Amino acid sequence: MKKTTFYSLVFSCSLFFTGLFFSVSIADLSASPRSAAKQLTIIGTGDLQGRLDPVREFVPGMASRKTAVTGGISRIATLIKQIRQETQNPVIVLSSGDDLMGRYFHQFKGKAIFTLMEMAGYDILGLGNHDFDGGPGVLAEALESVSMIALCSDLQVEGTVMEKSCSPYLIRNYQGIRIGFFSLMTRNFPVITSTGKIKLSIDRKNTARKMVSLLRKKGARIIIAVTHTGNREDHKLAGETTGIDIIFGGHSHDYTATVEQTGDTLIVNGGEKGMALVRLDVNLDSSGHIIPDSAKYTLLPVSASIAPEKRVADTLKHYRDQLPKAAIIGNTLKNWDLTKTALRTGESPVADLVTDTIRTRFNADIVLFNSGAFRGNTSYPAGPVTDTMIAEIDEFENDIILLTIKGKHLLQILETSAGKLGTGGFLQVSGIRLSISPASPANADSSRIKSIKTVDPDGSLHPLDPERDYLLATNDFLALHGGDGYGQFRQYGHDIRNTYSTMGSIMIDRFLREQTVSPAKPDGRITILRSKSQFNLHHDS
């Protein structure tokens, strides 16, 4: 249950905000009396992704690109405790969202993750899109079990299950210094998670300016924005909104080498998976305002050499011992054939299911995914579907990228794909129907693509328009890194946006919502005009 010490200190207010009337609870908490603070320390993480146990990853901030065991909530707790013990000045511990993911979330619906974060010392949460993957009701219930304060400044929660679970802003008194907090959510929120009845106030600039004005009127000397919009958007926010002292960001998984600054606004990003703790120390002038030039940024790797905090470690073990070997997230009535032969030599029913799900989620016109993105090289039988099965299929965890591209450049990409039939570079599709002759072109004017049409959501077919801009969803391996030789995505694509969602997270979300999800028979979206026996299957990675 929500702790009564919190509710005894909240008061109601009304906020006319982006055309919507809010009736919310706002905390104004005072610390024990001390001399006025001379320094302020901000620490925290972003995009923890439910990684409560250590992971083996490339360690941020290290010169070498070697992997090592890093992270873990009990080691994060040790670092937070050490930092709080070493200073008499205020220490604020933040999360910039996307904490509710992974096996602990699937099993315990957010309670385990939030409980352990609170035990570790986190104070304030800026919510991320993945925190809503189980729906607003699951998130609200998880927040009711802890006293950490969640911010939802640009989310319209009135009349929803989240109405009493988060606040549009927060003001706290730290040793005589009033600090105001507000949050911002990624503009992709409506299409990348389970929002329920919650709406996003899409005018981010207006939201931020209203929050700054309101917090200043209420006496805040320092304003901190906890954002889940990405590092690039954080810099844009600082450039178009005056009065924000610190942006503690998330969503883009950036561990920056130094503190960044736009105008007088200091910007840091919480990184990902709890592999490092971000620390920002700033000096305050006699009026309690930040001196920007005094900022000191430290990236603290959560290394295996750090002793776990015992109480947190014991509680984590309590939850870990209850985890099944594989958490069942749903069921399928058909087998999932993910062999290389099924994926790389023509239309794959499993790839159809996945790419159609991605297309629907992001309201894209077309989805293109390389066959090599689907891992496992096995056939999963009908029956229960587990999180480990999805993890095996989405081993690479590539982010889904949205971009706009003209039809004539899509045709070039598909020509490249036709030449890769039998390899991991062959593209599985949604939103188009095409026929391929895999024979090599006799000359530069020849084409392997013999017919191509686009498919509307209602199933109607239309010729590919060479000059039309199509909204395309693909993965970062192809779009950002030119993987499998596909440089055309970066060369011709524009308005490129990272959703920071993965194929696996999208499919898990669908299973959690629908429970039973099955591949259908091939619908003819890819037709091979030559016998598969007439080309070789390449057993590349």
XYZ file of C-alpha atoms in Angstrom:
541
model
C 0.000 0.000 0.000
C 1.052 3.600 -0.475
C 2.832 4.860 2.594
C 0.790 7.255 4.710
C 3.824 9.444 5.380
C 3.580 10.562 1.771
C -0.152 11.280 1.758
C 0.080 13.222 4.981
C 2.355 15.675 3.229
C 0.576 16.175 -0.074
C -1.849 18.927 -0.918
C -4.321 19.334 -3.749
C -4.029 21.850 -6.508
C -5.704 22.620 -9.777
C -3.690 23.165 -12.935
C -5.076 24.439 -16.189
C -2.589 22.646 -18.363
C -2.604 22.367 -22.177
C -6.342 22.818 -22.204
C -6.940 20.151 -19.592
C -7.970 20.687 -15.968
C -5.884 18.613 -13.560
C -6.814 17.884 -9.970
C -3.654 16.331 -8.545
C -1.567 15.865 -5.439
C 1.705 17.741 -5.247
C 4.383 17.025 -2.640
C 6.226 19.867 -0.926
C 8.591 18.159 1.498
C 11.106 19.740 3.853
C 14.403 18.261 4.934
C 15.690 18.442 8.484
C 17.105 21.899 9.263
C 20.768 22.428 8.405
C 22.838 25.314 7.140
C 21.926 26.345 3.608
C 23.253 23.954 0.991
C 26.415 25.018 -0.856
C 26.454 22.110 -3.256
C 23.933 19.802 -4.885
C 24.537 16.242 -6.101
C 22.306 14.578 -8.711
C 22.787 10.856 -9.303
C 20.761 8.250 -11.096
C 20.088 6.030 -14.069
C 17.919 5.854 -17.126
C 16.451 2.917 -19.010
C 17.227 0.377 -16.302
C 15.043 -2.043 -18.305
C 14.421 -4.256 -15.289
C 18.064 -5.377 -15.196
C 18.177 -6.002 -11.465
C 20.899 -8.619 -11.811
C 24.356 -7.860 -13.208
C 24.782 -8.174 -16.978
C 27.771 -8.848 -19.221
C 28.113 -5.838 -21.473
C 30.590 -3.341 -22.879
C 31.428 -1.203 -19.859
C 30.592 2.496 -20.384
C 33.386 4.968 -19.828
C 36.138 2.419 -20.395
C 38.643 2.876 -23.216
C 38.642 -0.807 -24.184
C 35.667 -2.421 -25.893
C 35.873 -5.567 -23.806
C 32.808 -6.932 -22.084
C 32.648 -7.356 -18.334
C 30.129 -8.157 -15.625
C 28.511 -4.847 -14.723
C 25.378 -3.399 -13.148
C 22.992 -4.878 -10.613
C 20.601 -3.060 -8.284
C 22.392 -4.177 -5.095
C 25.686 -2.650 -6.312
C 23.858 0.514 -7.391
C 22.500 0.653 -3.831
C 26.036 0.483 -2.443
C 27.168 3.417 -4.611
C 24.141 5.520 -3.634
C 24.747 4.839 0.048
C 28.439 5.738 -0.243
C 27.689 9.023 -1.988
C 25.104 10.012 0.608
C 27.490 9.186 3.445
C 30.353 11.252 2.036
C 28.533 14.597 1.909
C 26.381 16.805 4.119
C 24.894 18.441 1.036
C 21.665 17.281 -0.620
C 21.816 14.176 -2.798
C 18.931 13.549 -5.213
C 18.549 10.148 -6.877
C 16.599 10.102 -10.135
C 15.395 7.659 -12.753
C 14.484 8.893 -16.215
C 12.211 5.941 -16.955
C 11.899 2.636 -18.801
C 12.523 0.647 -15.632
C 9.643 -1.838 -15.956
C 10.925 -4.413 -18.417
C 12.397 -7.898 -18.388
C 11.779 -11.063 -16.411
C 11.148 -9.410 -13.042
C 8.491 -7.262 -14.672
C 6.816 -10.165 -16.455
C 6.659 -12.132 -13.208
C 5.920 -9.432 -10.608
C 4.240 -6.677 -12.692
C 6.534 -3.884 -11.516
C 6.396 -4.449 -7.771
C 9.803 -6.130 -7.516
C 11.576 -3.520 -9.626
C 10.093 -0.468 -7.904
C 10.507 -2.005 -4.434
C 14.192 -2.648 -5.031
C 14.760 0.767 -6.609
C 13.227 2.417 -3.553
C 15.334 0.272 -1.229
C 18.413 1.241 -3.243
C 17.687 4.926 -2.602
C 15.865 6.306 -5.635
C 13.705 9.350 -4.859
C 11.970 10.551 -8.023
C 10.900 8.807 -11.231
C 10.337 10.283 -14.643
C 8.209 7.701 -16.424
C 9.262 6.129 -19.738
C 7.192 4.565 -22.490
C 8.128 0.992 -21.531
C 6.831 1.578 -18.010
C 3.376 1.442 -19.632
C 3.970 -1.825 -21.509
C 1.717 -3.694 -19.093
C -0.900 -0.950 -19.325
C -1.601 2.026 -17.017
C -3.324 -0.205 -14.451
C -0.249 -2.358 -13.911
C 1.939 0.743 -13.593
C -0.458 2.424 -11.162
C -0.548 -0.666 -8.955
C 3.246 -0.866 -8.925
C 3.539 2.793 -7.943
C 1.035 2.316 -5.122
C 3.451 -0.144 -3.488
C 6.227 2.438 -3.023
C 6.753 6.024 -1.885
C 8.944 7.161 -4.750
C 7.262 10.037 -6.540
C 6.501 9.585 -10.225
C 6.191 12.632 -12.468
C 3.808 12.858 -15.436
C 3.820 16.522 -16.447
C 2.749 16.051 -20.054
C 0.492 13.043 -19.574
C -3.243 13.658 -19.275
C -4.114 11.289 -16.455
C -7.309 12.861 -15.090
C -10.091 10.298 -14.975
C -7.718 7.351 -15.487
C -6.247 4.752 -13.136
C -3.063 6.843 -13.042
C -4.761 9.950 -11.629
C -3.511 9.424 -8.067
C -0.293 7.617 -8.975
C 1.758 10.446 -10.449
C 2.124 14.210 -10.171
C 2.516 16.880 -12.855
C 5.260 18.552 -10.818
C 7.063 18.365 -7.520
C 8.643 20.961 -5.222
C 10.986 19.911 -2.434
C 12.933 21.908 0.108
C 16.539 20.744 0.422
C 18.334 22.545 3.264
C 16.605 25.805 2.488
C 16.829 25.425 -1.284
C 13.496 24.929 -3.056
C 13.915 22.662 -6.073
C 11.198 22.091 -8.639
C 10.880 19.000 -10.842
C 8.823 18.214 -13.925
C 8.929 15.521 -16.614
C 8.535 15.032 -20.349
C 7.684 11.886 -22.313
C 8.799 10.854 -25.809
C 6.438 12.111 -28.489
C 6.238 8.525 -29.789
C 4.407 7.531 -26.591
C 0.991 7.039 -28.277
C 2.338 4.472 -30.762
C 4.998 2.512 -28.902
C 3.292 1.336 -25.725
C -0.041 0.485 -24.092
C -1.355 3.920 -23.185
C -4.946 3.007 -22.320
C -6.946 6.195 -21.845
C -3.878 8.324 -21.142
C -3.127 11.020 -23.694
C 0.109 12.883 -24.362
C 0.185 16.669 -24.445
C 2.213 16.885 -27.636
C 3.273 20.546 -27.411
C 6.453 19.834 -25.490
C 7.782 23.398 -25.666
C 4.565 24.890 -24.284
C 4.413 22.227 -21.560
C 7.970 22.964 -20.461
C 7.459 26.721 -20.432
C 4.282 26.413 -18.349
C 6.062 24.128 -15.892
C 9.014 26.506 -15.537
C 6.683 29.468 -14.988
C 4.585 27.596 -12.440
C 7.580 26.284 -10.492
C 9.218 29.732 -10.405
C 6.006 31.276 -9.091
C 5.983 28.666 -6.331
C 9.459 29.699 -5.278
C 11.679 27.107 -6.965
C 15.244 28.401 -7.210
C 16.410 25.374 -9.176
C 14.383 23.557 -11.843
C 15.197 20.016 -12.940
C 13.510 18.385 -15.937
C 13.464 14.579 -15.828
C 12.926 13.639 -19.450
C 12.388 10.518 -21.498
C 12.818 12.078 -24.928
C 16.427 11.368 -25.933
C 19.630 13.391 -25.797
C 19.052 15.249 -29.064
C 15.582 16.331 -27.950
C 16.987 17.406 -24.575
C 19.312 19.857 -26.316
C 16.416 21.180 -28.415
C 14.363 21.613 -25.245
C 17.142 23.585 -23.567
C 17.499 25.784 -26.640
C 13.821 26.684 -26.826
C 13.013 26.923 -23.090
C 14.758 29.252 -20.678
C 14.850 28.613 -16.945
C 15.645 24.883 -16.837
C 18.803 24.406 -14.783
C 19.352 20.664 -15.262
C 17.949 18.104 -17.676
C 18.358 14.534 -16.458
C 17.456 12.579 -19.557
C 16.752 9.100 -20.789
C 15.313 7.156 -23.737
C 18.384 7.392 -26.010
C 20.616 5.197 -23.802
C 23.494 7.688 -23.937
C 26.395 7.653 -21.530
C 27.978 10.983 -22.355
C 31.684 11.518 -21.760
C 31.154 14.907 -20.071
C 28.315 17.077 -18.847
C 26.722 18.787 -21.854
C 25.331 22.294 -21.902
C 22.977 24.343 -24.034
C 22.732 27.922 -22.838
C 22.689 27.799 -19.050
C 21.099 24.347 -18.971
C 23.235 21.387 -17.910
C 22.340 18.103 -19.639
C 23.145 14.518 -18.652
C 21.651 11.189 -19.710
C 21.138 8.168 -17.491
C 22.440 5.599 -19.979
C 21.003 2.087 -19.919
C 20.735 -1.175 -17.989
C 22.221 0.286 -14.801
C 25.761 -0.334 -16.033
C 26.938 2.983 -14.623
C 25.644 5.587 -12.215
C 25.574 9.156 -13.525
C 26.730 11.771 -11.013
C 26.476 15.550 -11.399
C 27.832 17.869 -8.693
C 27.076 21.595 -8.882
C 27.930 24.520 -6.607
C 25.253 26.973 -5.480
C 25.590 30.732 -5.047
C 24.439 32.607 -1.962
C 20.905 32.797 -3.351
C 20.691 29.046 -3.862
C 21.021 29.129 -7.630
C 23.268 26.829 -9.645
C 26.619 28.103 -10.869
C 26.745 26.340 -14.279
C 30.515 26.622 -14.672
C 30.998 24.712 -11.429
C 29.458 21.501 -12.768
C 31.463 18.325 -12.239
C 30.339 15.189 -14.071
C 31.341 11.670 -13.076
C 30.416 8.373 -14.654
C 30.629 5.643 -12.036
C 30.789 2.125 -13.542
C 28.786 -0.362 -11.497
C 31.600 -2.892 -11.568
C 31.776 -6.408 -10.157
C 34.310 -5.212 -7.575
C 31.609 -3.241 -5.721
C 30.199 -5.161 -2.767
C 26.413 -5.621 -3.013
C 24.348 -3.831 -0.382
C 23.179 -6.700 1.811
C 19.559 -5.707 2.441
C 18.924 -5.058 -1.241
C 20.796 -8.207 -2.254
C 18.722 -10.312 0.144
C 15.458 -8.868 -1.163
C 16.579 -9.388 -4.738
C 17.342 -13.023 -3.951
C 13.860 -13.370 -2.492
C 12.371 -12.321 -5.821
C 14.922 -14.206 -7.922
C 14.148 -17.457 -6.127
C 10.525 -17.112 -7.236
C 11.375 -16.701 -10.917
C 10.548 -19.669 -13.110
C 13.229 -20.837 -15.514
C 11.133 -19.199 -18.198
C 8.159 -16.917 -17.631
C 5.112 -17.791 -19.737
C 3.847 -14.655 -21.477
C 1.211 -16.240 -23.704
C 0.401 -19.064 -26.095
C 0.575 -19.884 -29.775
C -1.641 -22.305 -31.691
C 0.904 -22.833 -34.474
C 4.554 -23.741 -34.487
C 7.118 -20.982 -35.078
C 9.517 -22.089 -37.808
C 12.611 -19.948 -37.380
C 15.039 -22.112 -39.302
C 17.312 -20.355 -41.760
C 15.611 -22.164 -44.638
C 12.199 -20.813 -43.633
C 13.437 -17.257 -43.117
C 15.924 -16.760 -45.933
C 14.386 -18.457 -48.961
C 11.001 -16.751 -49.187
C 8.035 -15.546 -47.180
C 8.110 -16.574 -43.517
C 4.829 -16.835 -41.546
C 6.646 -15.888 -38.313
C 8.275 -12.881 -39.972
C 4.843 -11.921 -41.370
C 3.448 -11.973 -37.829
C 6.301 -9.909 -36.393
C 6.528 -7.319 -39.170
C 2.736 -6.899 -39.235
C 2.786 -6.317 -35.477
C 5.493 -3.678 -35.865
C 3.627 -2.044 -38.757
C 0.439 -1.796 -36.718
C 2.211 -0.542 -33.594
C 3.937 2.327 -35.381
C 1.256 2.974 -37.997
C 3.949 2.550 -40.644
C 3.296 2.095 -44.350
C 5.981 -0.541 -44.794
C 8.226 -2.701 -42.596
C 11.514 -4.213 -43.789
C 13.537 -6.553 -41.551
C 16.566 -8.581 -42.558
C 16.041 -12.316 -42.116
C 19.226 -12.507 -40.061
C 17.568 -10.399 -37.359
C 15.444 -13.443 -36.470
C 17.618 -15.787 -34.422
C 17.247 -19.247 -32.958
C 17.505 -21.359 -36.133
C 14.941 -23.766 -34.725
C 11.241 -24.544 -34.835
C 9.317 -23.751 -31.643
C 6.244 -25.983 -31.112
C 2.717 -24.767 -30.542
C 1.910 -24.149 -26.901
C 3.205 -21.781 -24.206
C 5.391 -18.869 -25.307
C 8.057 -17.742 -22.840
C 10.155 -14.640 -22.413
C 13.283 -16.705 -23.017
C 11.903 -17.860 -26.374
C 11.367 -14.246 -27.441
C 14.845 -13.356 -26.144
C 16.361 -16.135 -28.247
C 14.544 -14.908 -31.353
C 15.532 -11.262 -30.741
C 19.073 -12.019 -29.617
C 20.505 -8.804 -31.101
C 17.887 -6.504 -29.500
C 18.159 -4.038 -32.363
C 16.141 -0.846 -31.924
C 13.250 -0.230 -34.291
C 13.836 2.839 -36.464
C 11.216 4.944 -38.240
C 12.147 6.927 -41.328
C 10.577 8.447 -44.411
C 11.772 7.333 -47.840
C 10.587 7.689 -51.434
C 9.176 4.771 -53.372
C 11.975 4.792 -55.935
C 14.551 4.307 -53.182
C 12.466 1.556 -51.611
C 12.650 -0.214 -54.937
C 16.450 0.034 -54.857
C 16.488 -1.511 -51.385
C 14.243 -4.347 -52.498
C 16.454 -4.959 -55.534
C 19.366 -5.364 -53.123
C 17.258 -7.751 -51.043
C 16.395 -9.883 -54.085
C 20.090 -10.336 -54.719
C 20.535 -11.581 -51.140
C 17.946 -14.353 -51.344
C 19.281 -17.307 -49.360
C 21.248 -15.127 -46.925
C 20.521 -13.232 -43.716
C 20.367 -10.010 -45.751
C 17.153 -11.081 -47.499
C 14.347 -8.796 -46.300
C 11.063 -9.927 -44.775
C 8.284 -7.400 -45.365
C 4.943 -5.963 -44.325
C 2.834 -3.486 -46.242
C 4.006 -4.579 -49.697
C 3.449 -7.476 -52.062
C 6.184 -8.353 -54.525
C 7.435 -11.053 -56.839
C 11.133 -11.796 -57.250
C 13.155 -13.500 -59.935
C 16.420 -14.368 -58.165
C 18.396 -14.778 -61.404
C 21.205 -12.215 -61.649
C 20.356 -9.278 -63.934
C 21.922 -9.509 -67.357
C 22.789 -5.815 -67.260
C 22.386 -2.738 -65.114
C 18.911 -2.067 -66.506
C 17.579 -5.492 -65.548
C 15.495 -6.005 -62.417
C 14.972 -8.900 -60.074
C 11.745 -7.299 -58.823
C 9.091 -8.310 -61.358
C 6.097 -6.743 -59.630
C 5.507 -4.653 -56.518
C 2.442 -3.123 -54.909
C 1.778 -1.494 -51.569
C -0.922 -2.797 -49.236
C -3.268 -0.478 -47.368
C -4.516 -1.476 -43.885
C -7.840 -2.482 -45.480
C -5.989 -4.876 -47.799
C -6.346 -2.840 -50.992
C -3.364 -2.871 -53.375
C -1.754 0.099 -55.121
C 1.244 0.493 -57.425
C 4.394 1.697 -55.681
C 4.597 5.447 -56.267
C 8.245 6.353 -57.046
C 7.853 9.936 -55.769
C 5.694 9.285 -52.713
C 7.219 9.445 -49.231
C 6.489 6.242 -47.310
C 6.810 5.818 -43.550
C 9.136 2.867 -43.097
C 9.929 0.840 -39.970
C 13.144 -1.172 -39.887
C 15.941 -1.876 -37.412
C 19.035 0.083 -36.444
C 21.379 -2.543 -37.921
C 20.047 -1.646 -41.353
C 19.016 1.991 -40.968
C 21.841 3.407 -38.858
C 24.743 1.083 -39.579
C 24.138 0.045 -43.182
C 24.222 -3.602 -42.170
C 24.188 -6.329 -44.853
C 25.212 -3.685 -47.391
C 22.065 -1.562 -47.099
C 23.520 1.930 -47.247
C 20.389 3.240 -48.958
C 18.499 3.694 -45.680
C 20.886 6.378 -44.464
C 21.563 7.733 -47.939
C 17.946 8.341 -48.883
C 15.960 8.197 -45.659
C 14.973 11.340 -43.786
C 13.191 12.217 -40.549
C 14.997 9.240 -39.005
C 13.687 8.470 -35.507
C 14.715 5.817 -33.017
C 11.757 4.327 -31.162
C 14.090 2.632 -28.628
C 11.753 -0.331 -28.813
C 12.866 -3.734 -30.019
C 11.229 -6.521 -31.951
C 11.224 -8.555 -28.739
C 9.631 -5.870 -26.579
C 6.908 -5.275 -29.169
C 6.063 -8.981 -29.350
C 6.100 -9.428 -25.563
C 3.711 -6.501 -25.249
C 1.370 -8.069 -27.786
C 1.378 -11.405 -25.971
C 0.698 -9.727 -22.640
C -2.296 -7.948 -24.178
C -3.747 -10.728 -26.335
C -2.387 -13.876 -24.658
C -2.766 -16.057 -27.785
C -0.815 -14.970 -30.861
C -0.172 -17.331 -33.776
C 1.425 -17.126 -37.218
C -1.002 -17.416 -40.128
C -0.504 -19.134 -43.458
C 1.653 -17.225 -45.973
C -0.463 -14.591 -47.727
C 1.668 -14.297 -50.852
C 3.387 -11.036 -49.952
C 6.657 -12.492 -51.306
C 6.523 -14.681 -54.395
C 9.698 -16.343 -55.684
C 9.472 -16.966 -59.426
C 12.174 -19.600 -59.473
C 12.469 -22.880 -57.620
C 14.282 -22.609 -54.326
C 16.377 -25.599 -55.350
C 17.958 -23.454 -58.034
C 19.896 -21.303 -55.551
C 22.058 -22.112 -52.583
C 21.231 -21.309 -48.983
C 24.203 -19.495 -47.480
C 24.824 -20.470 -43.882
C 26.100 -17.087 -42.763
C 25.450 -15.656 -39.314
